[in-house]
């Protein structure tokens, strides 16, 4: 760090390079932060699975964000302050991350607002959450109760509700468009577009590919949408066109539209009907902030990176360690543009029982974030009901601020943290992951230096005693 400061002060490196070097170091140093906990106010007793297979109460743990399990997270990207969580019990809770005044000390967050299950709110588990892209004053939620709802953040009150007629797995709002269309993926093979301005279902994108598990708008072209289906296809749509589909991603295409002959000289795209991005359901889909790449994930335990301009499979190999088995939309994210050097972007992937930090372009594992709690977790509520569940990560979200346009937050963390990742878990917990700061390293080094110095002093004293003993003795040779 001192060397970088010296290089910056002498002008050998510019401010942007200096900032990227520092943020890259922070991105590679994330660690679990069990000192930050989320208490939703529900009471009960945790159940642990003993080594002999017996189930016994665990009185040491009695705090949950959602006692029934946390299924969705969303964090506003303007100030990086308000976190929204959705539970399997249909409840929604809002958390103020600036409740913690000193991030170097342990803190237990409490919700600033609660939306409980009722006939007017959600009736079944929340499947997906997102903030309105241009203002944190509103957020959206979808649920297994077949509805999309819009909420006012400050009052935690319902603003609008849309019934879609089928279980809703996911939704997406364009970060740059002015049309205010919400793309909803449901059990039905057609993608539903809901207009927040007019309050109606204005358009349907027909398909015969089965249920839609993933949707994502382009951060560069406001009318371009990508959808992923249970049959392994990823389709690109231009919602202004009558036909709709403008392309399909093909896992066997490593050249792109022009080089493989699918692009006519007049610019018309010919689509291969058999093209598939994955050999199993696609439940993860996203664009990088700059719109240059599309990232898809499927039940075939593959993550693929595509050149958004040509549809080319970049053949990035993420190895056999990828886990993906949940029939629900998977939330993953890449580092915002500007935090790393070009071509060095990182992908954060919820690998069921751990978070993998991967190099986006060559696929190698940078680090693994572990420490999600017990593999099998349970709870006995205050009313006496018990449940036991296999614990896994259901959602992750990035804490960034200072965003604008398509960016997901170019400043790491908020006003009280240097950066953070939050993860939702089926055991009812929201867990935090923070980068290791320079001060933490120095404290650790001071402790290790003190122990090493003491050990060296002991060895030196022992050698001195031996030397004095040898010198003090009179040796006679015969």
Tab-separated table of C-alpha atoms in Angstrom:
chain	number	residue	atom	x	y	z
A	1	UNK	CA	0.000	0.000	0.000
A	2	UNK	CA	2.779	2.434	0.905
A	3	UNK	CA	4.500	1.642	-2.388
A	4	UNK	CA	1.294	2.421	-4.314
A	5	UNK	CA	0.884	5.694	-2.434
A	6	UNK	CA	4.433	6.634	-3.304
A	7	UNK	CA	3.894	5.765	-6.981
A	8	UNK	CA	0.686	7.798	-7.006
A	9	UNK	CA	2.313	10.811	-5.301
A	10	UNK	CA	5.183	10.826	-7.795
A	11	UNK	CA	2.780	10.585	-10.729
A	12	UNK	CA	4.004	7.200	-11.962
A	13	UNK	CA	0.426	5.878	-11.906
A	14	UNK	CA	-2.746	7.825	-12.556
A	15	UNK	CA	-5.759	8.120	-10.262
A	16	UNK	CA	-7.863	5.626	-12.218
A	17	UNK	CA	-5.145	2.966	-12.183
A	18	UNK	CA	-4.557	3.550	-8.489
A	19	UNK	CA	-8.283	3.191	-7.739
A	20	UNK	CA	-8.550	-0.015	-9.787
A	21	UNK	CA	-5.541	-1.559	-8.074
A	22	UNK	CA	-7.105	-0.860	-4.689
A	23	UNK	CA	-10.593	-2.108	-5.603
A	24	UNK	CA	-9.094	-5.234	-7.196
A	25	UNK	CA	-7.308	-5.976	-3.931
A	26	UNK	CA	-10.545	-5.494	-1.999
A	27	UNK	CA	-12.514	-7.690	-4.418
A	28	UNK	CA	-10.017	-10.512	-3.887
A	29	UNK	CA	-10.154	-10.278	-0.092
A	30	UNK	CA	-13.824	-10.839	0.788
A	31	UNK	CA	-14.370	-12.819	3.990
A	32	UNK	CA	-17.375	-13.893	6.107
A	33	UNK	CA	-18.607	-11.248	8.551
A	34	UNK	CA	-20.559	-13.163	11.245
A	35	UNK	CA	-20.441	-10.068	13.448
A	36	UNK	CA	-23.237	-8.591	11.320
A	37	UNK	CA	-26.584	-10.292	11.909
A	38	UNK	CA	-30.179	-9.669	10.893
A	39	UNK	CA	-32.940	-10.092	13.478
A	40	UNK	CA	-36.441	-10.150	12.015
A	41	UNK	CA	-38.055	-10.331	15.446
A	42	UNK	CA	-39.365	-13.893	15.208
A	43	UNK	CA	-38.761	-16.102	18.216
A	44	UNK	CA	-38.098	-19.806	18.478
A	45	UNK	CA	-35.321	-22.353	18.951
A	46	UNK	CA	-32.851	-23.460	16.313
A	47	UNK	CA	-32.633	-27.192	15.608
A	48	UNK	CA	-29.290	-28.816	14.873
A	49	UNK	CA	-28.484	-32.129	13.248
A	50	UNK	CA	-26.109	-34.006	15.565
A	51	UNK	CA	-23.332	-36.277	14.313
A	52	UNK	CA	-25.231	-39.390	15.385
A	53	UNK	CA	-28.188	-38.335	13.235
A	54	UNK	CA	-30.417	-37.194	16.085
A	55	UNK	CA	-32.222	-33.852	15.991
A	56	UNK	CA	-31.742	-31.685	19.054
A	57	UNK	CA	-32.505	-28.047	20.006
A	58	UNK	CA	-29.668	-25.543	19.704
A	59	UNK	CA	-30.329	-22.859	22.336
A	60	UNK	CA	-27.285	-20.817	21.252
A	61	UNK	CA	-29.014	-19.566	18.081
A	62	UNK	CA	-32.314	-17.689	18.228
A	63	UNK	CA	-32.059	-14.960	15.563
A	64	UNK	CA	-33.516	-15.165	12.052
A	65	UNK	CA	-34.146	-12.639	9.332
A	66	UNK	CA	-37.082	-14.781	8.126
A	67	UNK	CA	-37.743	-17.840	10.238
A	68	UNK	CA	-39.270	-19.722	7.299
A	69	UNK	CA	-36.223	-19.083	5.088
A	70	UNK	CA	-34.996	-16.153	2.983
A	71	UNK	CA	-35.701	-16.564	-0.726
A	72	UNK	CA	-34.883	-13.187	-2.339
A	73	UNK	CA	-32.764	-10.071	-1.779
A	74	UNK	CA	-32.495	-6.670	-3.439
A	75	UNK	CA	-30.355	-3.659	-2.571
A	76	UNK	CA	-30.813	-0.167	-3.976
A	77	UNK	CA	-27.778	0.994	-5.933
A	78	UNK	CA	-27.939	4.774	-5.461
A	79	UNK	CA	-26.861	5.085	-1.812
A	80	UNK	CA	-26.378	1.380	-1.076
A	81	UNK	CA	-28.505	1.799	2.024
A	82	UNK	CA	-31.859	-0.010	1.822
A	83	UNK	CA	-31.883	-3.822	1.666
A	84	UNK	CA	-35.142	-5.661	0.943
A	85	UNK	CA	-35.610	-9.345	1.774
A	86	UNK	CA	-38.421	-11.724	0.850
A	87	UNK	CA	-39.264	-14.880	2.758
A	88	UNK	CA	-40.838	-18.206	1.934
A	89	UNK	CA	-43.657	-17.157	4.297
A	90	UNK	CA	-44.634	-14.366	1.842
A	91	UNK	CA	-43.349	-11.620	4.145
A	92	UNK	CA	-41.101	-8.748	3.022
A	93	UNK	CA	-38.747	-6.805	5.306
A	94	UNK	CA	-36.774	-3.607	4.755
A	95	UNK	CA	-33.403	-3.060	6.434
A	96	UNK	CA	-31.407	0.138	6.822
A	97	UNK	CA	-27.735	-0.791	6.408
A	98	UNK	CA	-26.641	2.518	7.929
A	99	UNK	CA	-28.018	1.456	11.314
A	100	UNK	CA	-24.457	0.313	11.974
A	101	UNK	CA	-22.470	3.461	12.747
A	102	UNK	CA	-19.133	1.688	13.213
A	103	UNK	CA	-18.500	-1.226	10.803
A	104	UNK	CA	-15.499	-2.365	12.863
A	105	UNK	CA	-17.863	-3.417	15.656
A	106	UNK	CA	-20.474	-6.170	15.722
A	107	UNK	CA	-24.029	-5.109	14.965
A	108	UNK	CA	-27.456	-6.749	14.768
A	109	UNK	CA	-29.753	-5.139	12.214
A	110	UNK	CA	-33.495	-4.874	12.822
A	111	UNK	CA	-36.051	-4.205	10.064
A	112	UNK	CA	-37.292	-0.651	9.627
A	113	UNK	CA	-40.506	-1.916	8.018
A	114	UNK	CA	-42.388	-5.210	7.651
A	115	UNK	CA	-44.916	-6.344	5.070
A	116	UNK	CA	-46.764	-9.338	6.457
A	117	UNK	CA	-48.659	-12.015	4.593
A	118	UNK	CA	-52.276	-11.090	3.876
A	119	UNK	CA	-54.914	-11.159	1.150
A	120	UNK	CA	-53.779	-7.710	-0.023
A	121	UNK	CA	-50.052	-8.535	0.014
A	122	UNK	CA	-48.415	-11.780	-1.122
A	123	UNK	CA	-50.024	-15.080	-0.143
A	124	UNK	CA	-47.148	-17.424	-0.999
A	125	UNK	CA	-43.359	-17.280	-1.040
A	126	UNK	CA	-41.580	-14.331	-2.648
A	127	UNK	CA	-39.582	-15.420	-5.705
A	128	UNK	CA	-37.800	-12.239	-6.820
A	129	UNK	CA	-37.187	-8.651	-5.692
A	130	UNK	CA	-35.790	-5.615	-7.478
A	131	UNK	CA	-35.653	-1.863	-7.019
A	132	UNK	CA	-37.061	0.608	-9.491
A	133	UNK	CA	-33.971	1.370	-11.644
A	134	UNK	CA	-34.254	5.172	-11.617
A	135	UNK	CA	-35.284	5.836	-8.024
A	136	UNK	CA	-35.053	3.854	-4.798
A	137	UNK	CA	-38.494	5.122	-3.730
A	138	UNK	CA	-40.160	2.022	-5.216
A	139	UNK	CA	-39.401	-1.688	-5.471
A	140	UNK	CA	-41.043	-4.673	-7.171
A	141	UNK	CA	-41.748	-8.210	-6.016
A	142	UNK	CA	-43.066	-11.405	-7.597
A	143	UNK	CA	-44.414	-14.475	-5.870
A	144	UNK	CA	-45.702	-17.999	-6.307
A	145	UNK	CA	-49.168	-16.466	-5.838
A	146	UNK	CA	-49.032	-15.457	-9.538
A	147	UNK	CA	-48.725	-11.716	-8.928
A	148	UNK	CA	-46.322	-8.854	-9.598
A	149	UNK	CA	-46.544	-6.056	-7.033
A	150	UNK	CA	-45.095	-2.558	-6.820
A	151	UNK	CA	-44.345	-1.064	-3.378
A	152	UNK	CA	-43.532	2.389	-2.021
A	153	UNK	CA	-40.241	2.080	-0.151
A	154	UNK	CA	-40.694	4.857	2.399
A	155	UNK	CA	-44.155	3.685	3.542
A	156	UNK	CA	-43.748	-0.044	2.764
A	157	UNK	CA	-47.207	0.144	1.207
A	158	UNK	CA	-48.677	-1.419	-1.907
A	159	UNK	CA	-48.811	0.858	-4.961
A	160	UNK	CA	-49.954	-1.543	-7.691
A	161	UNK	CA	-50.662	-5.232	-8.226
A	162	UNK	CA	-50.808	-7.300	-11.429
A	163	UNK	CA	-52.238	-10.816	-11.674
A	164	UNK	CA	-50.403	-12.890	-14.296
A	165	UNK	CA	-52.338	-16.154	-14.019
A	166	UNK	CA	-49.276	-18.380	-13.552
A	167	UNK	CA	-46.525	-18.861	-10.981
A	168	UNK	CA	-43.996	-16.068	-11.451
A	169	UNK	CA	-40.335	-17.104	-11.186
A	170	UNK	CA	-38.592	-13.851	-12.013
A	171	UNK	CA	-38.950	-10.332	-13.408
A	172	UNK	CA	-36.678	-7.667	-14.864
A	173	UNK	CA	-36.825	-3.902	-15.446
A	174	UNK	CA	-34.604	-2.162	-17.991
A	175	UNK	CA	-31.942	0.039	-16.340
A	176	UNK	CA	-31.960	2.553	-19.214
A	177	UNK	CA	-35.368	2.466	-20.916
A	178	UNK	CA	-38.163	4.983	-20.607
A	179	UNK	CA	-40.900	2.492	-21.545
A	180	UNK	CA	-41.200	1.110	-17.952
A	181	UNK	CA	-41.946	-2.431	-19.102
A	182	UNK	CA	-41.439	-5.272	-16.626
A	183	UNK	CA	-40.555	-8.612	-18.237
A	184	UNK	CA	-41.993	-11.481	-16.178
A	185	UNK	CA	-40.973	-15.117	-16.468
A	186	UNK	CA	-43.722	-17.541	-15.457
A	187	UNK	CA	-44.830	-21.144	-15.796
A	188	UNK	CA	-46.339	-20.167	-19.127
A	189	UNK	CA	-43.946	-20.338	-22.119
A	190	UNK	CA	-44.802	-16.776	-23.124
A	191	UNK	CA	-42.930	-13.876	-21.523
A	192	UNK	CA	-45.340	-11.282	-20.131
A	193	UNK	CA	-44.579	-7.562	-20.435
A	194	UNK	CA	-46.310	-5.386	-17.822
A	195	UNK	CA	-46.436	-1.618	-18.385
A	196	UNK	CA	-46.048	0.242	-15.089
A	197	UNK	CA	-47.149	3.484	-16.714
A	198	UNK	CA	-50.519	2.274	-18.023
A	199	UNK	CA	-50.983	-0.472	-15.435
A	200	UNK	CA	-51.761	-3.239	-17.922
A	201	UNK	CA	-50.277	-6.349	-19.530
A	202	UNK	CA	-49.449	-4.740	-22.847
A	203	UNK	CA	-47.595	-7.493	-24.678
A	204	UNK	CA	-46.791	-11.192	-24.721
A	205	UNK	CA	-43.673	-12.694	-26.322
A	206	UNK	CA	-44.894	-16.100	-27.565
A	207	UNK	CA	-42.710	-19.180	-27.361
A	208	UNK	CA	-43.006	-22.957	-27.176
A	209	UNK	CA	-39.861	-23.434	-25.073
A	210	UNK	CA	-41.603	-24.099	-21.762
A	211	UNK	CA	-41.548	-22.079	-18.564
A	212	UNK	CA	-39.412	-18.932	-18.478
A	213	UNK	CA	-36.932	-19.046	-15.566
A	214	UNK	CA	-34.705	-16.058	-16.410
A	215	UNK	CA	-35.163	-12.611	-17.978
A	216	UNK	CA	-32.695	-9.758	-18.442
A	217	UNK	CA	-32.804	-6.449	-20.338
A	218	UNK	CA	-29.850	-5.133	-22.321
A	219	UNK	CA	-28.096	-2.213	-20.577
A	220	UNK	CA	-27.212	-0.745	-23.992
A	221	UNK	CA	-30.346	-1.195	-26.156
A	222	UNK	CA	-33.572	-0.360	-24.359
A	223	UNK	CA	-35.811	-2.603	-26.479
A	224	UNK	CA	-33.647	-5.747	-26.396
A	225	UNK	CA	-34.560	-8.506	-23.920
A	226	UNK	CA	-32.982	-11.915	-23.221
A	227	UNK	CA	-34.997	-14.847	-21.834
A	228	UNK	CA	-33.996	-18.320	-20.643
A	229	UNK	CA	-36.312	-21.349	-20.720
A	230	UNK	CA	-36.568	-24.828	-19.234
A	231	UNK	CA	-35.679	-26.438	-22.574
A	232	UNK	CA	-32.209	-24.840	-22.545
A	233	UNK	CA	-32.818	-22.030	-25.042
A	234	UNK	CA	-31.809	-18.391	-24.617
A	235	UNK	CA	-33.668	-16.043	-26.950
A	236	UNK	CA	-32.983	-12.405	-27.754
A	237	UNK	CA	-36.037	-10.264	-28.461
A	238	UNK	CA	-36.643	-6.838	-29.959
A	239	UNK	CA	-39.997	-5.951	-28.420
A	240	UNK	CA	-40.713	-3.438	-31.220
A	241	UNK	CA	-40.764	-6.134	-33.913
A	242	UNK	CA	-43.807	-8.185	-34.801
A	243	UNK	CA	-41.816	-11.421	-34.928
A	244	UNK	CA	-39.992	-10.556	-31.744
A	245	UNK	CA	-37.057	-12.992	-31.792
A	246	UNK	CA	-33.864	-11.554	-33.266
A	247	UNK	CA	-31.462	-14.296	-32.225
A	248	UNK	CA	-30.842	-17.490	-30.240
A	249	UNK	CA	-27.638	-18.346	-28.412
A	250	UNK	CA	-26.028	-21.593	-29.578
A	251	UNK	CA	-23.513	-23.427	-27.389
A	252	UNK	CA	-21.905	-24.870	-30.533
A	253	UNK	CA	-21.321	-21.431	-32.083
A	254	UNK	CA	-17.856	-20.130	-31.243
A	255	UNK	CA	-17.569	-17.898	-34.334
A	256	UNK	CA	-20.566	-15.580	-34.263
A	257	UNK	CA	-23.393	-14.672	-36.607
A	258	UNK	CA	-21.294	-13.280	-39.440
A	259	UNK	CA	-18.609	-15.965	-39.616
A	260	UNK	CA	-20.945	-18.947	-39.382
A	261	UNK	CA	-23.188	-17.704	-42.187
A	262	UNK	CA	-26.248	-16.877	-40.105
A	263	UNK	CA	-26.009	-13.195	-41.023
A	264	UNK	CA	-26.978	-12.338	-44.594
A	265	UNK	CA	-25.155	-9.587	-46.507
A	266	UNK	CA	-28.250	-7.398	-46.053
A	267	UNK	CA	-27.992	-7.792	-42.277
A	268	UNK	CA	-30.905	-10.211	-41.797
A	269	UNK	CA	-30.319	-12.898	-39.182
A	270	UNK	CA	-31.218	-16.514	-39.959
A	271	UNK	CA	-31.940	-18.418	-36.754
A	272	UNK	CA	-31.204	-22.103	-36.253
A	273	UNK	CA	-34.344	-23.610	-34.738
A	274	UNK	CA	-32.297	-26.273	-32.937
A	275	UNK	CA	-29.930	-23.781	-31.280
A	276	UNK	CA	-29.588	-24.244	-27.524
A	277	UNK	CA	-27.460	-22.381	-25.041
A	278	UNK	CA	-27.556	-25.234	-22.492
A	279	UNK	CA	-28.540	-28.884	-22.469
A	280	UNK	CA	-30.785	-28.346	-19.425
A	281	UNK	CA	-33.066	-25.594	-18.052
A	282	UNK	CA	-31.573	-22.075	-18.082
A	283	UNK	CA	-32.262	-20.357	-14.743
A	284	UNK	CA	-29.551	-17.690	-14.699
A	285	UNK	CA	-29.164	-14.826	-17.166
A	286	UNK	CA	-27.511	-11.406	-16.999
A	287	UNK	CA	-25.636	-8.774	-19.022
A	288	UNK	CA	-22.438	-7.100	-17.951
A	289	UNK	CA	-22.851	-3.417	-17.085
A	290	UNK	CA	-21.356	-2.275	-20.379
A	291	UNK	CA	-23.560	-4.635	-22.405
A	292	UNK	CA	-20.607	-6.354	-24.068
A	293	UNK	CA	-21.283	-9.836	-22.690
A	294	UNK	CA	-24.212	-12.046	-21.718
A	295	UNK	CA	-23.747	-14.630	-18.946
A	296	UNK	CA	-26.043	-17.664	-18.765
A	297	UNK	CA	-26.260	-20.575	-16.327
A	298	UNK	CA	-28.181	-23.828	-16.493
A	299	UNK	CA	-28.955	-27.071	-14.743
A	300	UNK	CA	-26.273	-28.730	-16.870
A	301	UNK	CA	-23.846	-27.201	-14.310
A	302	UNK	CA	-22.384	-24.887	-16.920
A	303	UNK	CA	-21.865	-21.140	-16.971
A	304	UNK	CA	-21.377	-19.666	-20.420
A	305	UNK	CA	-20.214	-16.211	-21.489
A	306	UNK	CA	-21.433	-14.847	-24.828
A	307	UNK	CA	-20.297	-11.959	-26.983
A	308	UNK	CA	-23.443	-9.810	-27.045
A	309	UNK	CA	-22.601	-8.260	-30.426
A	310	UNK	CA	-22.283	-11.521	-32.385
A	311	UNK	CA	-23.795	-14.210	-30.143
A	312	UNK	CA	-20.444	-16.012	-30.072
A	313	UNK	CA	-19.758	-18.501	-27.294
A	314	UNK	CA	-16.470	-17.287	-25.795
A	315	UNK	CA	-15.773	-20.849	-24.547
A	316	UNK	CA	-14.869	-19.657	-21.044
A	317	UNK	CA	-14.514	-22.818	-18.937
A	318	UNK	CA	-15.588	-22.606	-15.299
A	319	UNK	CA	-14.737	-26.223	-14.509
A	320	UNK	CA	-16.696	-29.025	-12.839
A	321	UNK	CA	-17.216	-27.295	-9.492
A	322	UNK	CA	-20.360	-25.384	-10.560
A	323	UNK	CA	-23.538	-26.441	-8.730
A	324	UNK	CA	-26.998	-25.453	-9.928
A	325	UNK	CA	-30.072	-27.545	-9.215
A	326	UNK	CA	-32.825	-25.212	-7.981
A	327	UNK	CA	-35.862	-24.734	-10.208
A	328	UNK	CA	-35.844	-20.993	-9.644
A	329	UNK	CA	-34.070	-17.967	-11.006
A	330	UNK	CA	-30.430	-17.721	-9.874
A	331	UNK	CA	-29.049	-14.301	-8.995
A	332	UNK	CA	-25.434	-13.739	-10.000
A	333	UNK	CA	-23.541	-10.551	-10.753
A	334	UNK	CA	-20.319	-9.265	-12.242
A	335	UNK	CA	-18.153	-6.492	-10.868
A	336	UNK	CA	-19.323	-3.053	-12.058
A	337	UNK	CA	-17.363	-1.504	-14.902
A	338	UNK	CA	-14.492	0.567	-13.574
A	339	UNK	CA	-13.674	-1.477	-10.485
A	340	UNK	CA	-11.273	-3.776	-12.326
A	341	UNK	CA	-9.033	-3.428	-15.342
A	342	UNK	CA	-10.718	-4.148	-18.706
A	343	UNK	CA	-10.792	-7.876	-19.362
A	344	UNK	CA	-10.323	-8.685	-15.652
A	345	UNK	CA	-13.979	-8.602	-14.549
A	346	UNK	CA	-15.091	-11.020	-11.830
A	347	UNK	CA	-18.252	-13.114	-11.623
A	348	UNK	CA	-19.855	-13.834	-8.244
A	349	UNK	CA	-21.777	-17.117	-8.343
A	350	UNK	CA	-23.961	-18.622	-5.534
A	351	UNK	CA	-22.710	-22.199	-5.592
A	352	UNK	CA	-25.419	-23.543	-3.242
A	353	UNK	CA	-23.175	-23.943	-0.183
A	354	UNK	CA	-20.538	-21.336	-1.035
A	355	UNK	CA	-19.996	-18.220	-3.127
A	356	UNK	CA	-17.494	-18.613	-5.946
A	357	UNK	CA	-15.548	-15.595	-7.185
A	358	UNK	CA	-14.618	-16.439	-10.776
A	359	UNK	CA	-12.682	-14.778	-13.556
A	360	UNK	CA	-15.339	-13.889	-16.113
A	361	UNK	CA	-13.191	-14.519	-19.175
A	362	UNK	CA	-11.122	-17.628	-18.456
A	363	UNK	CA	-13.302	-19.158	-15.733
A	364	UNK	CA	-10.703	-19.919	-13.072
A	365	UNK	CA	-11.682	-19.690	-9.401
A	366	UNK	CA	-10.240	-16.580	-7.758
A	367	UNK	CA	-11.528	-17.392	-4.285
A	368	UNK	CA	-14.241	-19.340	-2.487
A	369	UNK	CA	-16.366	-17.703	0.197
A	370	UNK	CA	-17.383	-20.320	2.723
A	371	UNK	CA	-19.108	-20.250	6.083
A	372	UNK	CA	-22.845	-20.309	5.345
A	373	UNK	CA	-23.785	-22.146	8.535
A	374	UNK	CA	-25.011	-25.718	9.102
A	375	UNK	CA	-25.608	-28.017	6.145
A	376	UNK	CA	-28.923	-29.073	7.663
A	377	UNK	CA	-30.798	-26.450	9.639
A	378	UNK	CA	-34.113	-26.390	11.411
A	379	UNK	CA	-36.243	-24.284	13.668
A	380	UNK	CA	-38.877	-24.801	16.307
A	381	UNK	CA	-41.163	-21.781	16.351
A	382	UNK	CA	-42.636	-20.246	19.472
A	383	UNK	CA	-45.928	-22.029	18.614
A	384	UNK	CA	-44.172	-25.411	18.645
A	385	UNK	CA	-44.049	-26.107	14.890
A	386	UNK	CA	-40.802	-27.613	13.605
A	387	UNK	CA	-39.152	-27.753	10.205
A	388	UNK	CA	-35.820	-29.058	8.962
A	389	UNK	CA	-34.272	-28.015	5.663
A	390	UNK	CA	-31.082	-28.563	3.696
A	391	UNK	CA	-29.375	-25.185	3.872
A	392	UNK	CA	-28.239	-23.435	0.690
A	393	UNK	CA	-27.814	-19.945	-0.755
A	394	UNK	CA	-30.931	-18.676	-2.522
A	395	UNK	CA	-29.841	-15.167	-3.522
A	396	UNK	CA	-26.863	-12.804	-3.412
A	397	UNK	CA	-26.662	-9.055	-3.904
A	398	UNK	CA	-23.892	-6.507	-4.317
A	399	UNK	CA	-23.663	-3.426	-2.129
A	400	UNK	CA	-22.630	-0.559	-4.349
A	401	UNK	CA	-23.523	3.112	-4.586
A	402	UNK	CA	-23.180	6.059	-6.923
A	403	UNK	CA	-24.777	4.239	-9.844
A	404	UNK	CA	-26.222	5.848	-12.910
A	405	UNK	CA	-27.664	4.458	-16.119
A	406	UNK	CA	-26.761	0.810	-16.550
A	407	UNK	CA	-24.170	0.692	-13.763
A	408	UNK	CA	-24.902	-1.460	-10.727
A	409	UNK	CA	-22.921	0.794	-8.379
A	410	UNK	CA	-19.408	1.939	-9.251
A	411	UNK	CA	-18.517	2.765	-5.638
A	412	UNK	CA	-17.896	-0.231	-3.403
A	413	UNK	CA	-20.106	-0.274	-0.313
A	414	UNK	CA	-22.042	2.633	1.130
A	415	UNK	CA	-21.183	5.443	3.482
A	416	UNK	CA	-20.244	3.101	6.351
A	417	UNK	CA	-18.542	0.158	4.574
A	418	UNK	CA	-15.757	-0.316	2.065
A	419	UNK	CA	-17.828	-2.947	0.274
A	420	UNK	CA	-20.168	-5.813	1.039
A	421	UNK	CA	-22.024	-8.792	-0.356
A	422	UNK	CA	-25.209	-10.072	1.252
A	423	UNK	CA	-26.529	-13.600	0.821
A	424	UNK	CA	-29.932	-15.158	1.572
A	425	UNK	CA	-30.184	-18.666	3.007
A	426	UNK	CA	-32.844	-21.299	3.531
A	427	UNK	CA	-31.965	-21.513	7.242
A	428	UNK	CA	-33.550	-18.067	7.619
A	429	UNK	CA	-30.345	-16.039	7.811
A	430	UNK	CA	-28.989	-13.095	5.839
A	431	UNK	CA	-25.194	-13.243	5.936
A	432	UNK	CA	-22.686	-10.515	5.167
A	433	UNK	CA	-19.319	-10.746	3.417
A	434	UNK	CA	-16.895	-7.826	3.591
A	435	UNK	CA	-13.390	-7.172	2.197
A	436	UNK	CA	-10.417	-7.358	4.513
A	437	UNK	CA	-9.114	-3.864	5.059
A	438	UNK	CA	-5.504	-2.781	5.362
A	439	UNK	CA	-5.890	-2.065	9.078
A	440	UNK	CA	-7.131	-5.583	9.765
A	441	UNK	CA	-4.083	-7.036	8.050
A	442	UNK	CA	-1.758	-4.764	10.022
A	443	UNK	CA	-3.324	-5.810	13.317
A	444	UNK	CA	-2.915	-9.455	12.384
A	445	UNK	CA	0.670	-8.811	11.353
A	446	UNK	CA	1.386	-7.004	14.647
A	447	UNK	CA	0.098	-9.969	16.624
A	448	UNK	CA	2.139	-12.433	14.588
A	449	UNK	CA	5.228	-10.194	14.829
A	450	UNK	CA	4.948	-10.039	18.616
A	451	UNK	CA	4.727	-13.831	18.855
A	452	UNK	CA	7.610	-14.274	16.394
A	453	UNK	CA	9.779	-11.749	18.260
A	454	UNK	CA	9.156	-13.503	21.553
A	455	UNK	CA	10.069	-16.865	20.030
A	456	UNK	CA	13.271	-15.422	18.540
A	457	UNK	CA	14.234	-13.924	21.900
A	458	UNK	CA	13.867	-17.319	23.581
A	459	UNK	CA	16.026	-19.015	20.948
A	460	UNK	CA	18.655	-16.265	21.166
A	461	UNK	CA	18.822	-16.615	24.959
A	462	UNK	CA	19.225	-20.368	24.682
A	463	UNK	CA	22.071	-19.994	22.165
A	464	UNK	CA	23.734	-17.362	24.363
A	465	UNK	CA	23.604	-19.700	27.361
A	466	UNK	CA	25.158	-22.517	25.332
A	467	UNK	CA	27.882	-20.211	23.985
A	468	UNK	CA	28.723	-18.840	27.433
A	469	UNK	CA	28.871	-22.357	28.834
A	470	UNK	CA	31.340	-23.439	26.167
A	471	UNK	CA	33.495	-20.307	26.509
A	472	UNK	CA	33.519	-20.450	30.286
A	473	UNK	CA	34.878	-23.993	30.365
A	474	UNK	CA	38.637	-24.680	30.169
A	475	UNK	CA	39.290	-27.253	27.442
A	476	UNK	CA	42.541	-29.282	27.664
A	477	UNK	CA	43.890	-31.287	24.759
A	478	UNK	CA	46.026	-34.328	25.488
